XYZ file of C-alpha atoms in Angstrom:
327
model
C 0.000 0.000 0.000
C 1.090 3.566 -0.665
C 1.916 5.786 2.282
C -0.929 8.080 3.251
C 1.026 11.173 2.175
C 1.719 9.701 -1.290
C -1.941 8.764 -1.737
C -3.036 12.274 -0.819
C -0.478 13.670 -3.310
C -1.810 11.453 -6.100
C -5.380 12.466 -5.325
C -4.334 16.138 -5.434
C -2.659 15.616 -8.805
C -5.727 13.866 -10.223
C -7.968 16.657 -8.889
C -5.698 19.338 -10.381
C -5.632 17.632 -13.776
C -9.408 17.240 -13.761
C -9.926 20.884 -12.897
C -7.387 21.931 -15.558
C -9.265 19.883 -18.170
C -12.548 21.538 -17.185
C -11.037 25.020 -17.435
C -9.380 24.185 -20.761
C -12.669 22.953 -22.163
C -14.491 26.000 -20.805
C -12.145 28.553 -22.386
C -13.889 30.619 -25.039
C -12.936 29.863 -28.667
C -10.395 31.897 -30.613
C -10.980 33.148 -34.149
C -7.961 34.333 -36.127
C -8.032 36.833 -38.985
C -5.185 38.183 -41.120
C -5.980 41.308 -43.122
C -3.918 43.210 -45.660
C -5.083 46.785 -46.261
C -4.290 48.231 -49.703
C -5.472 50.768 -52.232
C -7.142 49.444 -55.367
C -9.464 50.431 -58.194
C -13.178 50.293 -57.413
C -16.212 51.248 -59.543
C -19.175 51.629 -57.151
C -20.861 54.379 -59.203
C -19.566 53.334 -62.612
C -16.373 55.392 -62.618
C -12.913 54.323 -61.474
C -11.950 55.425 -57.986
C -9.167 54.721 -55.543
C -10.682 52.626 -52.790
C -9.431 50.966 -49.620
C -9.509 47.188 -49.899
C -9.128 44.582 -47.169
C -7.724 41.357 -48.595
C -8.708 42.725 -51.989
C -12.360 43.198 -51.005
C -14.622 46.255 -51.058
C -16.468 46.344 -48.705
C -14.170 44.414 -46.385
C -14.840 40.839 -45.200
C -17.577 40.131 -42.674
C -16.556 39.083 -39.185
C -18.572 36.086 -37.978
C -18.392 35.326 -34.258
C -20.281 33.927 -31.270
C -20.755 35.458 -27.831
C -17.514 35.366 -25.777
C -15.314 34.514 -28.777
C -11.798 35.910 -28.728
C -11.081 37.721 -32.008
C -7.416 37.952 -33.017
C -7.225 40.301 -36.016
C -3.752 40.915 -37.442
C -3.931 43.997 -39.677
C -1.095 44.771 -42.104
C -1.113 48.371 -43.311
C 0.083 48.457 -46.917
C -1.175 52.012 -47.433
C 1.322 54.907 -47.748
C -0.340 56.559 -44.729
C -1.392 55.585 -41.177
C -4.478 53.400 -40.796
C -6.731 52.734 -37.814
C -9.877 50.594 -37.448
C -12.753 51.335 -35.087
C -15.145 48.519 -34.091
C -18.463 50.352 -34.025
C -20.617 49.140 -31.126
C -18.349 46.316 -29.963
C -17.870 46.630 -26.216
C -14.263 46.843 -25.092
C -14.084 45.404 -21.601
C -10.858 46.450 -19.861
C -9.218 47.068 -23.215
C -10.457 50.453 -24.421
C -7.078 50.951 -26.114
C -8.243 48.414 -28.748
C -11.317 50.457 -29.688
C -9.659 52.157 -32.637
C -10.434 55.741 -31.621
C -7.572 58.160 -32.272
C -6.168 59.232 -28.926
C -6.712 55.886 -27.194
C -5.342 53.742 -30.030
C -2.312 54.611 -32.154
C -2.744 54.311 -35.938
C -0.773 51.580 -37.700
C 2.204 53.196 -39.502
C 2.679 52.489 -43.225
C 4.296 49.119 -43.821
C 3.649 47.923 -40.257
C 1.085 45.647 -38.646
C -0.905 45.545 -35.434
C -2.898 42.712 -33.876
C -6.248 43.690 -32.400
C -7.306 41.383 -29.570
C -11.026 41.676 -28.850
C -13.354 39.501 -26.805
C -17.046 39.896 -27.599
C -17.871 39.183 -23.973
C -21.560 38.757 -23.083
C -22.585 40.467 -26.316
C -24.724 39.678 -29.334
C -25.918 41.639 -32.325
C -25.116 43.476 -35.542
C -22.254 45.957 -35.867
C -19.626 47.149 -38.331
C -16.012 48.334 -38.478
C -14.560 51.312 -40.345
C -11.357 53.385 -40.746
C -11.318 56.168 -38.167
C -8.478 58.517 -39.275
C -7.720 60.612 -42.354
C -11.354 60.537 -43.533
C -10.493 57.126 -45.015
C -14.046 55.926 -44.398
C -14.917 57.870 -47.572
C -12.680 55.436 -49.494
C -13.937 52.153 -48.021
C -12.259 49.868 -45.507
C -15.540 49.092 -43.744
C -17.332 45.777 -43.223
C -19.968 44.002 -41.152
C -19.678 42.323 -37.755
C -22.194 39.781 -36.516
C -22.109 38.262 -33.039
C -24.396 35.252 -32.678
C -25.834 33.942 -29.427
C -24.291 30.799 -27.994
C -26.234 27.659 -29.026
C -27.545 26.997 -25.506
C -28.967 30.522 -25.154
C -32.302 30.858 -26.987
C -33.206 33.938 -28.999
C -36.791 35.256 -29.106
C -37.479 34.193 -32.688
C -37.055 31.019 -34.800
C -33.767 30.402 -36.568
C -33.963 32.202 -39.944
C -33.266 30.397 -43.197
C -30.428 32.806 -43.984
C -28.567 35.814 -42.631
C -27.550 38.788 -44.794
C -25.289 41.755 -44.055
C -26.577 44.943 -45.742
C -24.191 47.917 -45.643
C -25.809 51.139 -46.871
C -24.306 54.609 -47.058
C -23.923 57.827 -49.007
C -20.967 57.914 -51.392
C -18.807 60.380 -53.318
C -16.874 59.981 -56.541
C -14.201 62.382 -55.245
C -11.033 61.086 -53.593
C -11.250 60.980 -49.802
C -8.240 63.308 -49.462
C -10.063 65.951 -51.511
C -13.149 65.577 -49.317
C -11.005 65.846 -46.211
C -9.493 69.102 -47.473
C -13.027 70.518 -47.891
C -13.725 69.847 -44.224
C -10.294 71.091 -43.142
C -11.087 74.446 -44.776
C -14.218 74.693 -42.645
C -16.725 73.950 -45.410
C -19.558 71.436 -45.491
C -19.403 68.449 -47.775
C -21.408 68.785 -50.996
C -24.332 66.506 -51.745
C -23.214 62.898 -52.275
C -23.084 61.414 -55.752
C -25.048 58.305 -54.852
C -26.079 55.682 -52.333
C -24.315 52.323 -52.041
C -25.760 48.963 -51.030
C -22.939 46.551 -50.143
C -20.514 48.602 -52.227
C -22.745 48.801 -55.307
C -24.775 51.569 -56.890
C -28.276 51.065 -58.252
C -29.172 47.552 -59.404
C -25.805 46.183 -58.276
C -26.617 44.321 -55.050
C -28.763 41.188 -55.087
C -30.007 38.804 -52.383
C -31.295 35.363 -53.343
C -34.053 33.849 -51.187
C -36.515 30.963 -51.286
C -40.240 31.519 -51.346
C -41.998 30.883 -48.018
C -38.863 31.149 -45.868
C -37.850 33.880 -43.408
C -34.476 35.640 -43.561
C -32.559 37.978 -41.300
C -31.187 41.222 -42.736
C -28.555 43.097 -40.688
C -28.733 46.684 -41.930
C -25.973 49.184 -41.047
C -25.593 52.787 -42.183
C -21.846 53.055 -42.856
C -22.143 56.388 -44.668
C -20.659 59.780 -43.913
C -23.506 62.165 -43.140
C -26.993 61.221 -44.348
C -29.800 59.303 -42.673
C -31.239 56.712 -45.027
C -34.612 55.020 -45.402
C -34.581 51.279 -46.146
C -37.513 49.326 -47.608
C -38.274 46.170 -49.584
C -40.985 46.235 -52.236
C -44.068 44.257 -51.192
C -42.560 42.970 -47.929
C -42.874 43.865 -44.257
C -39.898 43.938 -41.902
C -40.108 42.690 -38.319
C -37.530 44.464 -36.157
C -35.863 42.010 -33.748
C -32.547 43.579 -32.688
C -30.908 47.003 -32.487
C -27.143 47.068 -31.858
C -27.057 44.151 -29.475
C -30.462 44.436 -27.822
C -33.493 42.340 -28.711
C -36.546 44.528 -29.228
C -40.292 44.222 -29.006
C -41.033 42.752 -32.418
C -42.736 45.593 -34.264
C -43.426 45.394 -37.999
C -42.439 48.216 -40.369
C -42.863 48.896 -44.069
C -39.671 51.004 -44.055
C -36.975 51.940 -41.565
C -34.934 55.086 -41.059
C -31.324 54.091 -40.371
C -29.164 56.960 -39.176
C -25.387 57.162 -39.584
C -23.687 54.579 -37.371
C -26.866 52.641 -36.572
C -27.409 48.911 -37.113
C -30.768 47.109 -37.176
C -31.749 43.445 -37.593
C -35.053 42.630 -39.280
C -36.810 39.414 -40.212
C -38.459 39.306 -43.644
C -40.751 36.475 -44.731
C -40.807 35.709 -48.462
C -44.590 35.562 -48.759
C -45.029 37.098 -52.198
C -45.430 35.562 -55.678
C -42.210 34.155 -57.195
C -40.596 37.165 -58.827
C -37.946 39.789 -58.139
C -38.541 42.843 -55.932
C -36.831 46.174 -55.393
C -34.756 46.893 -52.324
C -34.759 50.686 -52.081
C -32.560 53.036 -50.040
C -33.148 56.817 -50.077
C -31.674 59.862 -48.398
C -33.720 61.583 -45.673
C -34.031 65.285 -44.855
C -32.354 66.380 -48.108
C -33.632 68.812 -50.730
C -32.661 66.403 -53.483
C -33.640 62.825 -52.658
C -31.109 60.248 -53.841
C -32.293 56.663 -54.231
C -30.391 53.453 -54.911
C -31.872 50.033 -55.537
C -30.911 46.408 -55.132
C -32.786 43.220 -55.935
C -34.546 40.689 -53.741
C -34.419 37.630 -56.000
C -36.731 34.686 -55.378
C -34.908 31.511 -56.415
C -37.989 30.397 -58.374
C -38.585 33.848 -59.820
C -40.697 33.988 -62.952
C -40.408 37.740 -63.530
C -37.616 40.308 -63.246
C -38.079 43.339 -61.055
C -40.625 45.747 -62.528
C -42.839 48.698 -61.797
C -42.015 51.902 -59.951
C -39.491 51.911 -57.130
C -41.435 51.959 -53.835
C -41.460 55.421 -52.324
C -40.559 56.294 -48.776
C -40.562 59.297 -46.452
C -38.441 62.247 -47.544
C -38.251 65.320 -45.290
C -40.792 64.417 -42.582
C -38.944 64.753 -39.280
C -41.954 63.754 -37.134
C -42.245 60.500 -39.053
C -38.683 59.552 -38.105
C -39.055 60.655 -34.489
C -42.270 58.670 -34.068
C -40.626 55.601 -35.526
C -37.678 55.945 -33.142
C -40.101 56.225 -30.213
C -41.833 53.030 -31.304
C -38.654 50.964 -30.901
C -38.560 49.318 -27.482
């Protein structure tokens, strides 16, 4: 028989190893991303522009994650100027220096890299990232962020058949440095040249769905200055989440999305099998700019047709009342 002291030691070792295994299994997952930021030619409004690409993409790649995931994002700055990313809406717990706001986070010098370490602790929802220095947001470099609930934590609606990121925003054909110089001289920006939906002008973006199924659309206004109204021809939108908070599920025919805001809506494909307009328009502007995309039923028998569905234009009360209705 083993001496009592040796037996106690063995039991302690076994207990320690068991506890270590439990902790190791309980550690939140890690997701690794490597991004290369460059300039490249883009044609969002039909003319060549210098845009900011992430891994060759405009807009940048989506970030998919689950509550409590650790995100390790290694960003290589291949621009000839400093570059900094802000993670709009993502909570920074004890690491505010990772937020990407100039003054708390240093920009990445040209030719260098920096690894952002974020944990989406106790958080869900729809967000986006964007460049936060040098008015580079006007050249691109933005993308969507989605944080899903952990499988064991139920959400207050059935699992949708699909999940789409929809990035909308006003856009200029002018180089971002030229726009920055306008602001630096104390002037307002001129009216934008168009509205983008996922980096495309009118009729460029398309979302394929199946008749009878329900889909989630995560809508973010990544633009520079204008509030935008979002609507889908012939379909209602059930609001289920606003920037990480589940809402009372109110149904809307259109939604005002202000700069920096992100909404999640559920849309049921309950119409005849054809294509429908997705319309995005400026709000509170003398000249209303509208861009369209396509909601494409997989069994569609007809292309999109008819007039683009109209929305509110300059009515401030309409927008305020809608904001009050969101709980």
